[in-house]
Amino acid sequence: MERGGIFMSQISVTLLGAPSVQQDGRLICFPYRKAEGFFYYLCVKKTGTREEVINILGAGNDETIAKKTLRDVIYTVRRLLGEDALTVIGNTAVQLSPDCHLAMDIDSLTPDNIADCYSGRFLQHFYIKNCPEFEQWSERLQADYHNKYIQA
């Protein structure tokens, strides 16, 4: 897809079952879990404040480490998916770029097709060491999607 002469890649994200990211059909391998988890979090939330992201990634109370962690995950996602994949909003938030062509399996779920499309729990077997806030967030979504599947 083109925008002003610039090719915008298609990013496909699978969040049900074993999570994965593909860009233009090529599997993306994140070098570390925090960057991958950060990307999945933004896929679902679309926008996150810096404080939310720092908390979800378990960066703790040390402000210097927290800011470095945030910079590192933003840099990593941009390096893997392109500079235009994320938009940083001043000093307050980060979001998936509105121009990012993102297709997620969970976006196509409806009460009519969930029984056929449900391929496993949300972020199945994906964990980030020492990130209890991320675990709580993903477990809530696991339960929500699993309950929708059971009801169908």
CSV table of N, CA, C and O in Angstrom, one decimal, residues 14-91:
chain,number,residue,atom,x,y,z
A,14,THR,N,-0.9,-12.4,15.2
A,14,THR,CA,-1.7,-13.5,15.8
A,14,THR,C,-1.5,-13.4,17.3
A,14,THR,O,-0.4,-13.5,17.8
A,15,LEU,N,-2.7,-13.3,18.0
A,15,LEU,CA,-2.6,-13.2,19.5
A,15,LEU,C,-3.3,-14.4,20.1
A,15,LEU,O,-3.1,-14.6,21.3
A,16,LEU,N,-4.1,-15.1,19.4
A,16,LEU,CA,-4.7,-16.3,20.0
A,16,LEU,C,-3.9,-17.5,19.6
A,16,LEU,O,-3.4,-17.7,18.5
A,17,GLY,N,-3.6,-18.3,20.7
A,17,GLY,CA,-2.6,-19.4,20.5
A,17,GLY,C,-1.2,-18.9,20.6
A,17,GLY,O,-1.0,-17.9,21.3
A,18,ALA,N,-0.3,-19.5,20.0
A,18,ALA,CA,1.1,-19.0,20.0
A,18,ALA,C,1.2,-17.7,19.2
A,18,ALA,O,0.9,-17.6,18.1
A,19,PRO,N,1.6,-16.6,19.9
A,19,PRO,CA,1.6,-15.3,19.2
A,19,PRO,C,2.7,-15.2,18.2
A,19,PRO,O,3.7,-15.9,18.3
A,20,SER,N,2.4,-14.4,17.1
A,20,SER,CA,3.4,-14.2,16.1
A,20,SER,C,3.1,-12.9,15.4
A,20,SER,O,2.0,-12.4,15.4
A,21,VAL,N,4.1,-12.4,14.7
A,21,VAL,CA,4.0,-11.2,13.9
A,21,VAL,C,4.7,-11.4,12.6
A,21,VAL,O,5.8,-12.0,12.5
A,22,GLN,N,3.9,-11.0,11.5
A,22,GLN,CA,4.5,-11.1,10.2
A,22,GLN,C,4.4,-9.8,9.5
A,22,GLN,O,3.4,-9.1,9.7
A,23,GLN,N,5.4,-9.4,8.8
A,23,GLN,CA,5.4,-8.2,8.0
A,23,GLN,C,5.6,-8.5,6.6
A,23,GLN,O,6.6,-9.1,6.2
A,24,ASP,N,4.6,-8.2,5.8
A,24,ASP,CA,4.6,-8.6,4.3
A,24,ASP,C,4.9,-10.1,4.1
A,24,ASP,O,5.7,-10.4,3.3
A,25,GLY,N,4.4,-10.9,5.0
A,25,GLY,CA,4.5,-12.4,4.9
A,25,GLY,C,5.8,-12.9,5.5
A,25,GLY,O,6.0,-14.1,5.5
A,26,ARG,N,6.7,-12.0,6.0
A,26,ARG,CA,7.9,-12.4,6.6
A,26,ARG,C,7.8,-12.5,8.2
A,26,ARG,O,7.3,-11.5,8.8
A,27,LEU,N,8.1,-13.6,8.8
A,27,LEU,CA,8.0,-13.7,10.2
A,27,LEU,C,9.0,-12.8,10.9
A,27,LEU,O,10.2,-12.7,10.6
A,28,ILE,N,8.5,-12.0,11.9
A,28,ILE,CA,9.3,-11.1,12.7
A,28,ILE,C,9.7,-11.8,14.0
A,28,ILE,O,8.8,-12.3,14.7
A,29,CYS,N,11.0,-11.8,14.3
A,29,CYS,CA,11.5,-12.4,15.5
A,29,CYS,C,12.0,-11.3,16.4
A,29,CYS,O,13.0,-10.6,16.1
A,30,PHE,N,11.4,-11.0,17.5
A,30,PHE,CA,11.8,-10.0,18.4
A,30,PHE,C,13.1,-10.5,19.2
A,30,PHE,O,13.1,-11.7,19.6
A,31,PRO,N,14.0,-9.7,19.5
A,31,PRO,CA,15.2,-10.1,20.2
A,31,PRO,C,15.1,-10.4,21.7
A,31,PRO,O,15.8,-11.1,22.3
A,32,TYR,N,14.0,-9.7,22.2
A,32,TYR,CA,13.7,-10.0,23.6
A,32,TYR,C,12.3,-9.8,23.9
A,32,TYR,O,11.5,-9.1,23.2
A,33,ARG,N,11.8,-10.5,25.0
A,33,ARG,CA,10.4,-10.6,25.4
A,33,ARG,C,9.8,-9.2,25.7
A,33,ARG,O,8.6,-9.0,25.4
A,34,LYS,N,10.5,-8.3,26.3
A,34,LYS,CA,9.8,-7.0,26.7
A,34,LYS,C,9.4,-6.3,25.5
A,34,LYS,O,8.4,-5.6,25.4
A,35,ALA,N,10.3,-6.3,24.4
A,35,ALA,CA,9.9,-5.6,23.2
A,35,ALA,C,8.7,-6.2,22.5
A,35,ALA,O,7.8,-5.5,22.0
A,36,GLU,N,8.7,-7.6,22.5
A,36,GLU,CA,7.6,-8.3,21.9
A,36,GLU,C,6.3,-8.0,22.7
A,36,GLU,O,5.2,-7.8,22.1
A,37,GLY,N,6.4,-8.1,24.0
A,37,GLY,CA,5.2,-7.9,24.9
A,37,GLY,C,4.7,-6.4,24.7
A,37,GLY,O,3.5,-6.2,24.7
A,38,PHE,N,5.6,-5.5,24.6
A,38,PHE,CA,5.3,-4.1,24.4
A,38,PHE,C,4.5,-4.0,23.1
A,38,PHE,O,3.4,-3.3,23.1
A,39,PHE,N,4.9,-4.6,22.1
A,39,PHE,CA,4.2,-4.5,20.8
A,39,PHE,C,2.8,-5.1,20.9
A,39,PHE,O,1.8,-4.6,20.4
A,40,TYR,N,2.7,-6.3,21.5
A,40,TYR,CA,1.4,-6.9,21.7
A,40,TYR,C,0.5,-6.0,22.5
A,40,TYR,O,-0.7,-5.9,22.2
A,41,TYR,N,1.0,-5.4,23.5
A,41,TYR,CA,0.2,-4.5,24.4
A,41,TYR,C,-0.4,-3.4,23.5
A,41,TYR,O,-1.5,-3.1,23.6
A,42,LEU,N,0.5,-2.8,22.7
A,42,LEU,CA,0.1,-1.7,21.9
A,42,LEU,C,-0.9,-2.1,20.8
A,42,LEU,O,-1.8,-1.4,20.4
A,43,CYS,N,-0.8,-3.4,20.3
A,43,CYS,CA,-1.7,-3.9,19.3
A,43,CYS,C,-3.1,-3.9,19.9
A,43,CYS,O,-4.1,-3.5,19.2
A,44,VAL,N,-3.2,-4.3,21.1
A,44,VAL,CA,-4.5,-4.4,21.8
A,44,VAL,C,-5.0,-3.0,22.2
A,44,VAL,O,-6.1,-2.6,21.9
A,45,LYS,N,-4.2,-2.2,22.9
A,45,LYS,CA,-4.6,-1.0,23.5
A,45,LYS,C,-4.5,0.2,22.5
A,45,LYS,O,-5.2,1.2,22.7
A,46,LYS,N,-3.7,0.1,21.4
A,46,LYS,CA,-3.5,1.1,20.4
A,46,LYS,C,-2.7,2.3,20.9
A,46,LYS,O,-1.8,2.7,20.2
A,47,THR,N,-2.9,2.7,22.1
A,47,THR,CA,-2.2,3.8,22.7
A,47,THR,C,-1.9,3.5,24.2
A,47,THR,O,-2.8,3.0,24.8
A,48,GLY,N,-0.7,3.8,24.6
A,48,GLY,CA,-0.4,3.7,26.0
A,48,GLY,C,0.4,4.8,26.5
A,48,GLY,O,1.3,5.3,25.8
A,49,THR,N,0.1,5.3,27.7
A,49,THR,CA,0.9,6.4,28.3
A,49,THR,C,2.3,5.8,28.6
A,49,THR,O,2.4,4.6,28.8
A,50,ARG,N,3.2,6.6,28.8
A,50,ARG,CA,4.6,6.2,29.1
A,50,ARG,C,4.5,5.5,30.5
A,50,ARG,O,5.2,4.4,30.7
A,51,GLU,N,3.7,6.0,31.4
A,51,GLU,CA,3.6,5.4,32.7
A,51,GLU,C,3.0,4.0,32.6
A,51,GLU,O,3.5,3.0,33.3
A,52,GLU,N,2.0,3.8,31.8
A,52,GLU,CA,1.3,2.5,31.6
A,52,GLU,C,2.3,1.5,31.1
A,52,GLU,O,2.4,0.4,31.6
A,53,VAL,N,3.1,1.9,30.1
A,53,VAL,CA,4.0,1.0,29.4
A,53,VAL,C,5.1,0.6,30.4
A,53,VAL,O,5.5,-0.5,30.5
A,54,ILE,N,5.6,1.6,31.1
A,54,ILE,CA,6.7,1.3,32.1
A,54,ILE,C,6.2,0.4,33.2
A,54,ILE,O,6.9,-0.6,33.5
A,55,ASN,N,5.0,0.6,33.6
A,55,ASN,CA,4.4,-0.3,34.6
A,55,ASN,C,4.2,-1.7,34.1
A,55,ASN,O,4.4,-2.7,34.8
A,56,ILE,N,3.6,-1.8,32.9
A,56,ILE,CA,3.3,-3.1,32.3
A,56,ILE,C,4.5,-3.9,32.0
A,56,ILE,O,4.5,-5.2,32.1
A,57,LEU,N,5.6,-3.3,31.8
A,57,LEU,CA,6.9,-4.0,31.5
A,57,LEU,C,7.7,-4.2,32.8
A,57,LEU,O,8.8,-4.7,32.7
A,58,GLY,N,7.2,-3.9,33.9
A,58,GLY,CA,7.8,-4.2,35.2
A,58,GLY,C,9.2,-3.5,35.4
A,58,GLY,O,10.1,-4.1,35.9
A,59,ALA,N,9.3,-2.3,34.9
A,59,ALA,CA,10.5,-1.5,35.0
A,59,ALA,C,10.8,-1.0,36.4
A,59,ALA,O,11.9,-0.5,36.6
A,60,GLY,N,9.8,-1.2,37.3
A,60,GLY,CA,10.1,-0.8,38.7
A,60,GLY,C,10.0,0.6,38.9
A,60,GLY,O,9.6,1.4,38.1
A,61,ASN,N,10.5,1.0,40.1
A,61,ASN,CA,10.5,2.4,40.5
A,61,ASN,C,11.7,3.2,40.2
A,61,ASN,O,11.7,4.4,40.3
A,62,ASP,N,12.8,2.6,39.7
A,62,ASP,CA,14.0,3.3,39.3
A,62,ASP,C,13.7,4.1,38.0
A,62,ASP,O,13.6,3.4,36.9
A,63,GLU,N,13.6,5.4,38.1
A,63,GLU,CA,13.2,6.2,36.9
A,63,GLU,C,14.2,6.0,35.8
A,63,GLU,O,13.8,6.0,34.6
A,64,THR,N,15.5,6.0,36.1
A,64,THR,CA,16.5,5.9,35.0
A,64,THR,C,16.3,4.5,34.2
A,64,THR,O,16.3,4.5,33.0
A,65,ILE,N,16.1,3.4,35.0
A,65,ILE,CA,15.9,2.1,34.3
A,65,ILE,C,14.6,2.1,33.5
A,65,ILE,O,14.6,1.6,32.4
A,66,ALA,N,13.6,2.7,34.1
A,66,ALA,CA,12.3,2.7,33.5
A,66,ALA,C,12.3,3.4,32.1
A,66,ALA,O,11.8,3.0,31.1
A,67,LYS,N,13.0,4.6,32.1
A,67,LYS,CA,13.1,5.4,30.9
A,67,LYS,C,13.9,4.6,29.8
A,67,LYS,O,13.6,4.6,28.7
A,68,LYS,N,15.0,4.0,30.3
A,68,LYS,CA,15.9,3.2,29.4
A,68,LYS,C,15.1,2.1,28.8
A,68,LYS,O,15.2,1.8,27.6
A,69,THR,N,14.3,1.4,29.6
A,69,THR,CA,13.5,0.2,29.1
A,69,THR,C,12.6,0.7,28.0
A,69,THR,O,12.4,0.1,27.0
A,70,LEU,N,11.9,1.8,28.3
A,70,LEU,CA,10.9,2.3,27.3
A,70,LEU,C,11.6,2.7,26.0
A,70,LEU,O,11.2,2.4,25.0
A,71,ARG,N,12.7,3.4,26.1
A,71,ARG,CA,13.5,3.8,24.9
A,71,ARG,C,13.9,2.6,24.1
A,71,ARG,O,13.8,2.5,22.9
A,72,ASP,N,14.4,1.5,24.9
A,72,ASP,CA,14.9,0.3,24.2
A,72,ASP,C,13.7,-0.4,23.5
A,72,ASP,O,14.0,-0.9,22.3
A,73,VAL,N,12.6,-0.5,24.1
A,73,VAL,CA,11.5,-1.3,23.4
A,73,VAL,C,11.0,-0.5,22.2
A,73,VAL,O,10.6,-1.1,21.2
A,74,ILE,N,10.9,0.8,22.3
A,74,ILE,CA,10.4,1.7,21.2
A,74,ILE,C,11.5,1.5,20.1
A,74,ILE,O,11.1,1.3,18.9
A,75,TYR,N,12.7,1.6,20.4
A,75,TYR,CA,13.8,1.5,19.4
A,75,TYR,C,13.7,0.1,18.7
A,75,TYR,O,13.8,0.0,17.4
A,76,THR,N,13.5,-0.9,19.4
A,76,THR,CA,13.5,-2.3,18.9
A,76,THR,C,12.4,-2.5,17.9
A,76,THR,O,12.5,-3.0,16.9
A,77,VAL,N,11.2,-2.1,18.4
A,77,VAL,CA,10.0,-2.2,17.5
A,77,VAL,C,10.2,-1.4,16.2
A,77,VAL,O,9.9,-1.9,15.1
A,78,ARG,N,10.7,-0.2,16.3
A,78,ARG,CA,10.9,0.6,15.1
A,78,ARG,C,11.9,0.0,14.2
A,78,ARG,O,11.8,0.1,13.0
A,79,ARG,N,13.0,-0.6,14.8
A,79,ARG,CA,14.0,-1.2,14.0
A,79,ARG,C,13.5,-2.4,13.2
A,79,ARG,O,13.8,-2.6,12.1
A,80,LEU,N,12.6,-3.2,13.9
A,80,LEU,CA,12.1,-4.4,13.2
A,80,LEU,C,11.0,-4.1,12.2
A,80,LEU,O,10.9,-4.7,11.2
A,81,LEU,N,10.1,-3.1,12.6
A,81,LEU,CA,8.9,-2.9,11.8
A,81,LEU,C,8.9,-1.6,11.0
A,81,LEU,O,8.0,-1.4,10.2
A,82,GLY,N,9.9,-0.8,11.2
A,82,GLY,CA,10.0,0.5,10.5
A,82,GLY,C,9.7,1.7,11.4
A,82,GLY,O,8.9,1.6,12.3
A,83,GLU,N,10.4,2.8,11.1
A,83,GLU,CA,10.2,4.0,11.9
A,83,GLU,C,8.8,4.4,12.0
A,83,GLU,O,8.4,5.0,13.0
A,84,ASP,N,8.0,4.2,11.0
A,84,ASP,CA,6.6,4.7,10.9
A,84,ASP,C,5.6,3.8,11.7
A,84,ASP,O,4.4,4.1,11.8
A,85,ALA,N,6.1,2.7,12.3
A,85,ALA,CA,5.2,1.8,13.0
A,85,ALA,C,4.6,2.4,14.3
A,85,ALA,O,3.5,2.1,14.6
A,86,LEU,N,5.4,3.2,14.9
A,86,LEU,CA,5.0,3.8,16.2
A,86,LEU,C,5.1,5.3,16.1
A,86,LEU,O,5.9,5.9,15.4
A,87,THR,N,4.2,5.9,16.9
A,87,THR,CA,4.2,7.4,17.0
A,87,THR,C,4.4,7.7,18.5
A,87,THR,O,3.6,7.2,19.3
A,88,VAL,N,5.4,8.5,18.8
A,88,VAL,CA,5.6,9.0,20.2
A,88,VAL,C,4.9,10.3,20.3
A,88,VAL,O,5.1,11.2,19.5
A,89,ILE,N,4.0,10.5,21.3
A,89,ILE,CA,3.3,11.7,21.4
A,89,ILE,C,3.9,12.5,22.6
A,89,ILE,O,3.6,12.2,23.8
A,90,GLY,N,4.7,13.4,22.2
A,90,GLY,CA,5.4,14.2,23.2
A,90,GLY,C,6.1,13.3,24.2
A,90,GLY,O,6.8,12.3,23.9
A,91,ASN,N,6.0,13.7,25.5
A,91,ASN,CA,6.6,13.0,26.6
A,91,ASN,C,5.5,12.2,27.3
A,91,ASN,O,5.8,11.7,28.4
